[in-house]
Amino acid sequence: MRYGDMEIYENYSLKGLSTFGIDVKARRILFLRGSSLDEPFRFMYDVDELLKSDFRQGPYMVIGEGSNIVFTKDYEGTLIKIGEAVFQGGGDGQYKYLTVGARMLTDEVVRISVGYKYYGAENLSAIPGNIGAAVVQNVGAYGVEIKDLVDTVDAVDLLSGERRTLSNEECAFGYRTSLFKQQPGRWLIWRVKLRFSTTFKPNLSYKALADELQRRGIADPSQQQMREVVTELRWSKLPRPEEYGSAGSFFKNPVVDASLADSLKREYPDMPVYPGNKLSAGWLIDRCGWKGRTLGRAGVWPKQALVLYNTGGCTGQEVVDLARAIQHDVRLQFGVALEPEAIIV
Ligand code: EPU
C-alpha cells in the first residue's frame, strides 16, 4: 500500500530487515523517504505524515539496518524504517565535517572520511549498521567511540513533533548508550554531523590493534592502513553476515565493583580488566566453556565468545535461551551479571 510517497505495508516479513535473519512479521511497517540534504522537506513531509498518523496508538519502534536487534516474535505494532542516505562535507579550518543522512552505513561514512583524509573514524571501520543506530548505542571499537566524532544530531521528537538539533553533550553518551537509547520511542534521528581532525595521528590505544600492526611490521601506519588492518582484524573474529546471522557483540563488557574486579584478578591473573573496572565479557563466557557451543540452533561464535549467531533457521527464542544459559553460568562462576548489548524485542 502507498500513501503519497511513504510506503506502508502490513504483515511484513522481517527476515531481510534484521541481520539475525529471523523470520517473523511486523503488523505494519512505514518506509520513510530519503533525507536529501538539499531538499530536507521531502523527508520532513513524510515525518509530518507520520506524526499525523495513528502510529502512537500501539507499540512502535524506529529501526535502521537491524544489525543490533533480535525479534523473538511477530511485532504487533508499527516499525518505522528511516530513509536513504546522503552526505555533505565541509570544514572551518580547525576541523572537517561530514553531515550524513541517518541511514548511511557507518562503514560507508568511514570510507568517505578516509577518501577525504578527514581523520578519526578509521578505527570504526567495518562496523555494521547505519550511522543513526551507531549514535543511538554509541558504537565503539579499537579505542574509538562514535561520541568522539559526533558534533550535532538532528532528530525529531516523536512525542511533541518538535525538530531538534542536539549537541554532543545533550546526547548524553555513555558506554553503548545515549539519550536516544535511554528514551526509546521518543526520537527519530534523521541527520548526523560528524567532526574530524585535520591532522593524522593513528589511535593505537587498543592493545590487540597495536599488536597486530607490530606483527605486520607496520611502525607508522597511514590512515588507509589503519582502515585495512582494523577491517581484517574485525572480520577475523566475527561471522560474515552473508554466511551466518548475528548482531555483533551480544553482551556489554560488564563494569563491576573495584573489590570484585580485584578479587577476580587475584584468582584469575590472566583475566583482562579495562580502565574503570570493566571486564571482558568474551573472556568470561569463554572461560565458562561456551565458546563454539550451540543450544538449539543458536550458537556462540568459535572465534569470539561475545558473539551469538544463527547456525541456520534459528528462532529469536533460541537466541534468548542461549543468552540466559550463558548469563546463568557467568553469574555462577564469577558472580558477574552480563547485560545484553543487542536490543531484544
Ligand atoms: N576474549 C577471550 N575469549 C573470547 C573473546 C575475547 O578470552 O572468546 C578476551 C581476550 O583476552 C581479548 C579480550 O577478551 O583480548 C578482548 O576481546 P576483543 O578485542 O575481541 O574485544 P571485546 O572487548 O570482546 C569489544 C567490543 C566490540 C569491538 C571490540 C574491539 C563490546 C561489547 N564489544 O569487544 O564491539 O569490536 O571490543 O574494540 O564492547 C560490538 O559492539 O558489536 C562489537 C563487536
Short mmCIF file of C-alpha atoms and ligand atoms in Angstrom, two decimals:
data_model
loop_
_atom_site.label_atom_id
_atom_site.label_comp_id
_atom_site.label_asym_id
_atom_site.label_seq_id
_atom_site.Cartn_x
_atom_site.Cartn_y
_atom_site.Cartn_z
CA MET A 1 0.00 0.00 0.00
CA ARG A 2 1.28 3.52 -0.74
CA TYR A 3 0.17 6.84 0.75
CA GLY A 4 1.80 9.76 -1.04
CA ASP A 5 5.39 8.66 -1.34
CA MET A 6 5.79 7.00 2.04
CA GLU A 7 5.43 3.25 1.68
CA ILE A 8 3.29 1.39 4.19
CA TYR A 9 2.96 -2.38 4.37
CA GLU A 10 1.08 -4.71 6.68
CA ASN A 11 2.19 -8.16 7.92
CA TYR A 12 5.64 -7.55 6.51
CA SER A 13 8.35 -10.21 6.88
CA LEU A 14 11.36 -9.01 8.87
CA LYS A 15 13.68 -11.76 7.70
CA GLY A 16 15.63 -9.39 5.47
CA LEU A 17 15.37 -6.43 7.84
CA SER A 18 17.45 -7.77 10.73
CA THR A 19 20.91 -9.28 10.42
CA PHE A 20 19.96 -12.23 12.63
CA GLY A 21 17.67 -13.28 9.77
CA ILE A 22 14.79 -14.39 11.98
CA ASP A 23 11.54 -14.95 10.10
CA VAL A 24 8.86 -13.00 11.97
CA LYS A 25 6.46 -10.32 10.77
CA ALA A 26 5.63 -6.75 11.68
CA ARG A 27 1.96 -5.84 11.80
CA ARG A 28 2.83 -2.63 9.96
CA ILE A 29 5.96 -1.01 8.58
CA LEU A 30 6.49 2.50 7.23
CA PHE A 31 9.41 3.28 4.95
CA LEU A 32 10.27 6.98 5.20
CA ARG A 33 11.72 8.59 2.10
CA GLY A 34 15.29 9.80 1.78
CA SER A 35 16.53 12.76 3.75
CA SER A 36 18.11 14.67 0.90
CA LEU A 37 20.24 17.37 2.44
CA ASP A 38 19.36 19.87 -0.27
CA GLU A 39 15.71 19.04 -0.01
CA PRO A 40 15.11 18.07 3.60
CA PHE A 41 11.43 18.89 3.08
CA ARG A 42 10.91 15.59 1.22
CA PHE A 43 11.84 13.71 4.34
CA MET A 44 10.05 16.20 6.58
CA TYR A 45 6.91 15.77 4.51
CA ASP A 46 7.00 12.08 5.44
CA VAL A 47 7.68 12.96 9.06
CA ASP A 48 4.64 15.28 9.04
CA GLU A 49 2.56 12.49 7.56
CA LEU A 50 3.91 10.10 10.18
CA LEU A 51 3.13 12.49 13.05
CA LYS A 52 -0.42 12.94 11.77
CA SER A 53 -0.98 9.17 11.55
CA ASP A 54 -2.17 6.87 14.34
CA PHE A 55 1.18 5.11 14.88
CA ARG A 56 1.31 6.06 18.58
CA GLN A 57 -1.83 4.11 19.35
CA GLY A 58 0.11 0.83 19.53
CA PRO A 59 3.72 -0.13 20.06
CA TYR A 60 6.16 1.42 17.60
CA MET A 61 9.88 1.46 17.04
CA VAL A 62 12.35 3.17 14.73
CA ILE A 63 14.71 0.73 13.03
CA GLY A 64 17.87 1.12 10.99
CA GLU A 65 19.79 -1.74 9.33
CA GLY A 66 18.69 -4.22 12.04
CA SER A 67 22.23 -5.22 12.95
CA ASN A 68 21.77 -4.97 16.71
CA ILE A 69 18.26 -6.28 17.15
CA VAL A 70 16.70 -9.69 17.74
CA PHE A 71 12.98 -10.15 17.08
CA THR A 72 11.71 -13.06 19.19
CA LYS A 73 8.15 -13.00 17.81
CA ASP A 74 5.86 -11.10 15.45
CA TYR A 75 5.92 -7.37 16.15
CA GLU A 76 2.37 -6.28 16.94
CA GLY A 77 2.91 -2.64 16.17
CA THR A 78 4.43 -0.20 13.70
CA LEU A 79 8.06 -0.24 12.63
CA ILE A 80 9.44 2.98 11.16
CA LYS A 81 12.34 2.47 8.79
CA ILE A 82 14.33 5.60 8.09
CA GLY A 83 15.02 6.94 4.62
CA GLU A 84 18.04 6.64 2.39
CA ALA A 85 21.44 8.18 2.91
CA VAL A 86 23.14 11.28 1.57
CA PHE A 87 26.10 13.30 2.73
CA GLN A 88 27.79 16.65 2.56
CA GLY A 89 31.34 17.64 3.53
CA GLY A 90 32.83 20.87 4.82
CA GLY A 91 35.34 22.44 7.15
CA ASP A 92 36.10 25.50 9.22
CA GLY A 93 39.90 25.50 9.25
CA GLN A 94 40.18 23.79 12.60
CA TYR A 95 38.06 20.75 11.84
CA LYS A 96 36.47 18.93 8.93
CA TYR A 97 32.83 17.90 8.98
CA LEU A 98 30.61 15.34 7.31
CA THR A 99 26.86 15.71 7.57
CA VAL A 100 25.18 12.43 6.74
CA GLY A 101 21.65 11.08 6.49
CA ALA A 102 20.97 8.71 9.37
CA ARG A 103 20.58 5.74 7.08
CA MET A 104 24.09 5.89 5.67
CA LEU A 105 26.08 2.82 6.69
CA THR A 106 28.68 3.57 9.34
CA ASP A 107 31.36 1.85 7.28
CA GLU A 108 30.42 3.99 4.26
CA VAL A 109 30.87 7.12 6.39
CA VAL A 110 34.29 5.84 7.46
CA ARG A 111 35.20 5.06 3.84
CA ILE A 112 34.24 8.56 2.73
CA SER A 113 36.17 10.14 5.60
CA VAL A 114 39.29 8.16 4.65
CA GLY A 115 38.86 9.19 0.99
CA TYR A 116 38.71 12.86 2.02
CA LYS A 117 41.58 12.48 4.52
CA TYR A 118 39.29 13.54 7.35
CA TYR A 119 40.85 11.81 10.34
CA GLY A 120 39.50 10.00 13.38
CA ALA A 121 36.95 7.43 12.22
CA GLU A 122 39.29 4.81 10.71
CA ASN A 123 39.25 2.59 13.83
CA LEU A 124 35.48 2.23 13.38
CA SER A 125 35.92 0.50 10.00
CA ALA A 126 33.70 -2.49 9.17
CA ILE A 127 31.13 -1.79 11.87
CA PRO A 128 27.75 -2.96 10.59
CA GLY A 129 24.58 -0.89 10.73
CA ASN A 130 23.79 2.70 9.88
CA ILE A 131 25.11 5.86 11.41
CA GLY A 132 21.83 6.75 13.14
CA ALA A 133 21.88 3.45 15.01
CA ALA A 134 25.60 3.88 15.73
CA VAL A 135 24.69 7.12 17.52
CA VAL A 136 21.80 5.54 19.44
CA GLN A 137 24.07 2.94 21.03
CA ASN A 138 27.34 4.88 20.86
CA VAL A 139 29.14 2.11 18.98
CA GLY A 140 32.81 1.68 19.62
CA ALA A 141 35.76 -0.38 18.53
CA TYR A 142 39.53 -0.35 18.78
CA GLY A 143 39.73 2.63 21.10
CA VAL A 144 37.22 4.96 19.38
CA GLU A 145 33.53 5.55 20.06
CA ILE A 146 31.17 7.40 17.76
CA LYS A 147 30.70 10.01 20.51
CA ASP A 148 34.31 11.10 19.84
CA LEU A 149 33.18 12.25 16.38
CA VAL A 150 29.61 13.49 16.86
CA ASP A 151 29.23 17.25 16.55
CA THR A 152 25.43 17.51 16.42
CA VAL A 153 22.46 15.20 15.84
CA ASP A 154 19.25 16.31 14.09
CA ALA A 155 16.27 14.43 15.47
CA VAL A 156 12.51 14.64 15.56
CA ASP A 157 10.88 14.32 18.96
CA LEU A 158 8.08 11.88 18.11
CA LEU A 159 6.19 12.78 21.29
CA SER A 160 5.99 16.56 20.75
CA GLY A 161 6.61 16.70 16.99
CA GLU A 162 9.45 19.17 17.62
CA ARG A 163 12.58 19.10 15.40
CA ARG A 164 15.75 19.42 17.43
CA THR A 165 19.47 19.78 16.84
CA LEU A 166 21.20 18.19 19.81
CA SER A 167 24.79 18.94 20.78
CA ASN A 168 27.20 16.16 21.64
CA GLU A 169 26.64 16.90 25.33
CA GLU A 170 22.88 16.79 25.02
CA CYS A 171 23.17 13.30 23.51
CA ALA A 172 24.34 12.06 26.97
CA PHE A 173 26.65 9.41 25.56
CA GLY A 174 27.92 6.56 27.72
CA TYR A 175 29.33 3.09 27.07
CA ARG A 176 26.97 1.67 24.39
CA THR A 177 24.24 4.12 25.40
CA SER A 178 22.88 7.62 24.78
CA LEU A 179 19.83 9.80 25.39
CA PHE A 180 18.23 8.11 22.37
CA LYS A 181 18.71 4.63 23.80
CA GLN A 182 17.54 5.74 27.25
CA GLN A 183 14.32 7.22 25.86
CA PRO A 184 13.08 4.51 23.48
CA GLY A 185 10.21 5.60 21.26
CA ARG A 186 10.92 9.29 21.64
CA TRP A 187 13.48 10.13 18.98
CA LEU A 188 13.79 9.74 15.25
CA ILE A 189 17.35 10.62 14.25
CA TRP A 190 17.49 11.78 10.64
CA ARG A 191 20.85 13.50 10.25
CA VAL A 192 24.22 13.38 11.99
CA LYS A 193 27.06 15.89 11.74
CA LEU A 194 30.46 14.38 12.45
CA ARG A 195 33.63 16.27 13.27
CA PHE A 196 37.05 15.12 12.10
CA SER A 197 40.63 16.11 12.73
CA THR A 198 42.78 17.74 10.02
CA THR A 199 45.99 16.14 11.29
CA PHE A 200 46.55 12.40 11.34
CA LYS A 201 47.74 10.58 14.42
CA PRO A 202 46.98 6.86 14.48
CA ASN A 203 44.99 5.77 17.53
CA LEU A 204 46.93 2.76 18.81
CA SER A 205 45.41 2.70 22.28
CA TYR A 206 43.75 -0.69 21.76
CA LYS A 207 46.31 -3.37 22.54
CA ALA A 208 45.03 -6.01 20.10
CA LEU A 209 45.29 -3.47 17.25
CA ALA A 210 48.76 -2.23 18.25
CA ASP A 211 49.91 -5.88 18.49
CA GLU A 212 48.52 -6.68 15.04
CA LEU A 213 50.31 -3.70 13.46
CA GLN A 214 53.53 -4.75 15.13
CA ARG A 215 53.07 -8.33 13.93
CA ARG A 216 52.78 -6.96 10.39
CA GLY A 217 55.86 -4.79 10.85
CA ILE A 218 53.92 -1.52 10.33
CA ALA A 219 55.56 1.03 12.62
CA ASP A 220 53.98 4.21 11.28
CA PRO A 221 50.60 3.32 9.79
CA SER A 222 48.75 5.57 7.36
CA GLN A 223 45.03 6.22 7.74
CA GLN A 224 44.33 3.77 4.89
CA GLN A 225 46.47 1.09 6.57
CA MET A 226 44.61 1.59 9.85
CA ARG A 227 41.35 1.07 7.99
CA GLU A 228 42.65 -2.10 6.33
CA VAL A 229 44.11 -3.65 9.47
CA VAL A 230 41.02 -2.83 11.58
CA THR A 231 38.78 -4.30 8.88
CA GLU A 232 40.77 -7.52 8.69
CA LEU A 233 41.11 -7.84 12.45
CA ARG A 234 37.40 -7.38 12.90
CA TRP A 235 36.40 -9.86 10.24
CA SER A 236 38.86 -12.44 11.58
CA LYS A 237 36.75 -12.57 14.76
CA LEU A 238 33.19 -12.09 13.54
CA PRO A 239 30.87 -14.18 11.34
CA ARG A 240 30.50 -13.00 7.73
CA PRO A 241 26.94 -11.68 7.52
CA GLU A 242 26.32 -13.50 4.23
CA GLU A 243 27.05 -16.82 5.95
CA TYR A 244 25.58 -16.52 9.44
CA GLY A 245 23.19 -14.08 11.09
CA SER A 246 24.39 -12.31 14.24
CA ALA A 247 24.21 -8.97 16.00
CA GLY A 248 27.93 -8.47 16.71
CA SER A 249 28.71 -8.39 20.43
CA PHE A 250 25.62 -9.74 22.13
CA PHE A 251 26.55 -8.57 25.65
CA LYS A 252 28.20 -5.43 27.01
CA ASN A 253 31.51 -5.71 28.76
CA PRO A 254 30.41 -5.60 32.42
CA VAL A 255 31.53 -2.85 34.78
CA VAL A 256 31.89 -4.26 38.30
CA ASP A 257 32.84 -3.00 41.80
CA ALA A 258 36.55 -2.44 42.35
CA SER A 259 36.51 -5.10 45.10
CA LEU A 260 35.06 -7.76 42.78
CA ALA A 261 37.48 -6.82 39.99
CA ASP A 262 40.40 -7.10 42.45
CA SER A 263 39.38 -10.45 43.85
CA LEU A 264 38.74 -11.91 40.39
CA LYS A 265 42.09 -10.59 39.19
CA ARG A 266 43.80 -12.33 42.10
CA GLU A 267 42.05 -15.59 41.31
CA TYR A 268 42.47 -15.29 37.52
CA PRO A 269 45.66 -13.32 36.86
CA ASP A 270 45.27 -13.58 33.07
CA MET A 271 41.77 -12.02 33.12
CA PRO A 272 41.65 -8.74 31.13
CA VAL A 273 40.49 -5.72 33.16
CA TYR A 274 39.96 -2.44 31.29
CA PRO A 275 40.02 1.02 32.92
CA GLY A 276 37.03 1.70 35.15
CA ASN A 277 36.82 -1.95 36.36
CA LYS A 278 35.34 -3.08 33.08
CA LEU A 279 35.78 -6.81 32.49
CA SER A 280 35.87 -8.69 29.20
CA ALA A 281 32.54 -10.46 28.66
CA GLY A 282 34.13 -12.51 25.87
CA TRP A 283 36.78 -13.80 28.26
CA LEU A 284 34.23 -14.67 30.97
CA ILE A 285 31.99 -16.54 28.50
CA ASP A 286 34.99 -18.29 27.01
CA ARG A 287 36.14 -19.38 30.49
CA CYS A 288 32.72 -20.86 31.19
CA GLY A 289 33.31 -23.16 28.24
CA TRP A 290 30.67 -21.64 25.97
CA LYS A 291 32.87 -20.65 23.02
CA GLY A 292 31.89 -22.65 19.93
CA ARG A 293 28.94 -24.34 21.68
CA THR A 294 25.33 -24.31 20.47
CA LEU A 295 21.95 -24.54 22.17
CA GLY A 296 19.19 -25.40 19.75
CA ARG A 297 20.03 -23.56 16.55
CA ALA A 298 21.71 -20.61 18.31
CA GLY A 299 25.46 -20.70 18.82
CA VAL A 300 28.44 -18.97 20.40
CA TRP A 301 30.88 -17.89 17.71
CA PRO A 302 34.03 -20.08 17.80
CA LYS A 303 36.42 -17.13 17.34
CA GLN A 304 34.81 -14.59 19.69
CA ALA A 305 32.65 -15.74 22.59
CA LEU A 306 30.86 -12.38 22.87
CA VAL A 307 29.10 -13.02 19.57
CA LEU A 308 25.96 -15.17 19.38
CA TYR A 309 24.90 -16.33 15.93
CA ASN A 310 22.20 -18.10 13.96
CA THR A 311 23.52 -21.53 12.94
CA GLY A 312 20.57 -21.76 10.47
CA GLY A 313 16.82 -21.35 10.88
CA CYS A 314 17.15 -20.21 14.48
CA THR A 315 14.25 -18.52 16.30
CA GLY A 316 14.58 -15.42 18.47
CA GLN A 317 13.56 -17.52 21.46
CA GLU A 318 16.52 -19.85 20.87
CA VAL A 319 18.85 -16.85 20.96
CA VAL A 320 17.26 -15.67 24.20
CA ASP A 321 17.53 -19.17 25.73
CA LEU A 322 21.21 -19.36 24.84
CA ALA A 323 21.81 -15.87 26.25
CA ARG A 324 20.09 -16.83 29.52
CA ALA A 325 22.14 -20.03 29.84
CA ILE A 326 25.34 -18.01 29.37
CA GLN A 327 24.24 -15.33 31.86
CA HIS A 328 23.45 -18.07 34.38
CA ASP A 329 26.86 -19.72 34.08
CA VAL A 330 28.82 -16.45 34.19
CA ARG A 331 26.91 -15.38 37.32
CA LEU A 332 27.52 -18.76 38.95
CA GLN A 333 31.23 -18.95 38.18
CA PHE A 334 32.29 -15.32 38.51
CA GLY A 335 29.43 -13.52 40.32
CA VAL A 336 29.13 -11.14 37.35
CA ALA A 337 25.82 -10.13 35.70
CA LEU A 338 26.00 -9.82 31.91
CA GLU A 339 23.69 -7.31 30.27
CA PRO A 340 22.73 -7.66 26.59
CA GLU A 341 24.06 -5.04 24.22
CA ALA A 342 21.68 -6.15 21.48
CA ILE A 343 18.07 -4.98 21.66
CA ILE A 344 15.70 -7.89 22.23
CA VAL A 345 12.15 -7.26 21.05
N1 EPU B 1 38.50 -12.84 24.91
C1 EPU B 1 38.62 -14.18 25.18
N2 EPU B 1 37.82 -15.06 24.51
C2 EPU B 1 36.94 -14.67 23.58
C3 EPU B 1 36.80 -13.28 23.29
C4 EPU B 1 37.59 -12.39 23.97
O1 EPU B 1 39.41 -14.59 26.03
O2 EPU B 1 36.25 -15.52 23.01
C5 EPU B 1 39.35 -11.87 25.63
C6 EPU B 1 40.74 -11.76 25.06
O3 EPU B 1 41.63 -11.63 26.15
C7 EPU B 1 40.74 -10.45 24.30
C8 EPU B 1 39.75 -9.62 25.10
O4 EPU B 1 38.79 -10.60 25.58
O5 EPU B 1 41.98 -9.86 24.23
C9 EPU B 1 39.03 -8.57 24.31
O6 EPU B 1 38.46 -9.12 23.12
P1 EPU B 1 38.20 -8.21 21.82
O7 EPU B 1 39.42 -7.44 21.49
O8 EPU B 1 37.60 -9.07 20.78
O9 EPU B 1 37.16 -7.14 22.35
P2 EPU B 1 35.81 -7.26 23.20
O10 EPU B 1 36.00 -6.48 24.45
O11 EPU B 1 35.38 -8.67 23.32
C10 EPU B 1 34.78 -5.04 22.27
C11 EPU B 1 33.51 -4.56 21.63
C12 EPU B 1 33.47 -4.91 20.15
C13 EPU B 1 34.69 -4.29 19.49
C14 EPU B 1 35.94 -4.82 20.18
C15 EPU B 1 37.20 -4.20 19.62
C16 EPU B 1 31.80 -4.55 23.36
C17 EPU B 1 30.55 -5.17 23.88
N3 EPU B 1 32.35 -5.13 22.30
O12 EPU B 1 34.77 -6.46 22.25
O13 EPU B 1 32.31 -4.33 19.59
O14 EPU B 1 34.72 -4.58 18.10
O15 EPU B 1 35.89 -4.52 21.58
O16 EPU B 1 37.27 -2.88 20.04
O17 EPU B 1 32.25 -3.54 23.91
C18 EPU B 1 30.02 -4.74 19.08
O18 EPU B 1 29.76 -3.91 19.94
O19 EPU B 1 29.13 -5.32 18.39
C19 EPU B 1 31.42 -5.10 18.87
C20 EPU B 1 31.79 -6.08 18.06
#
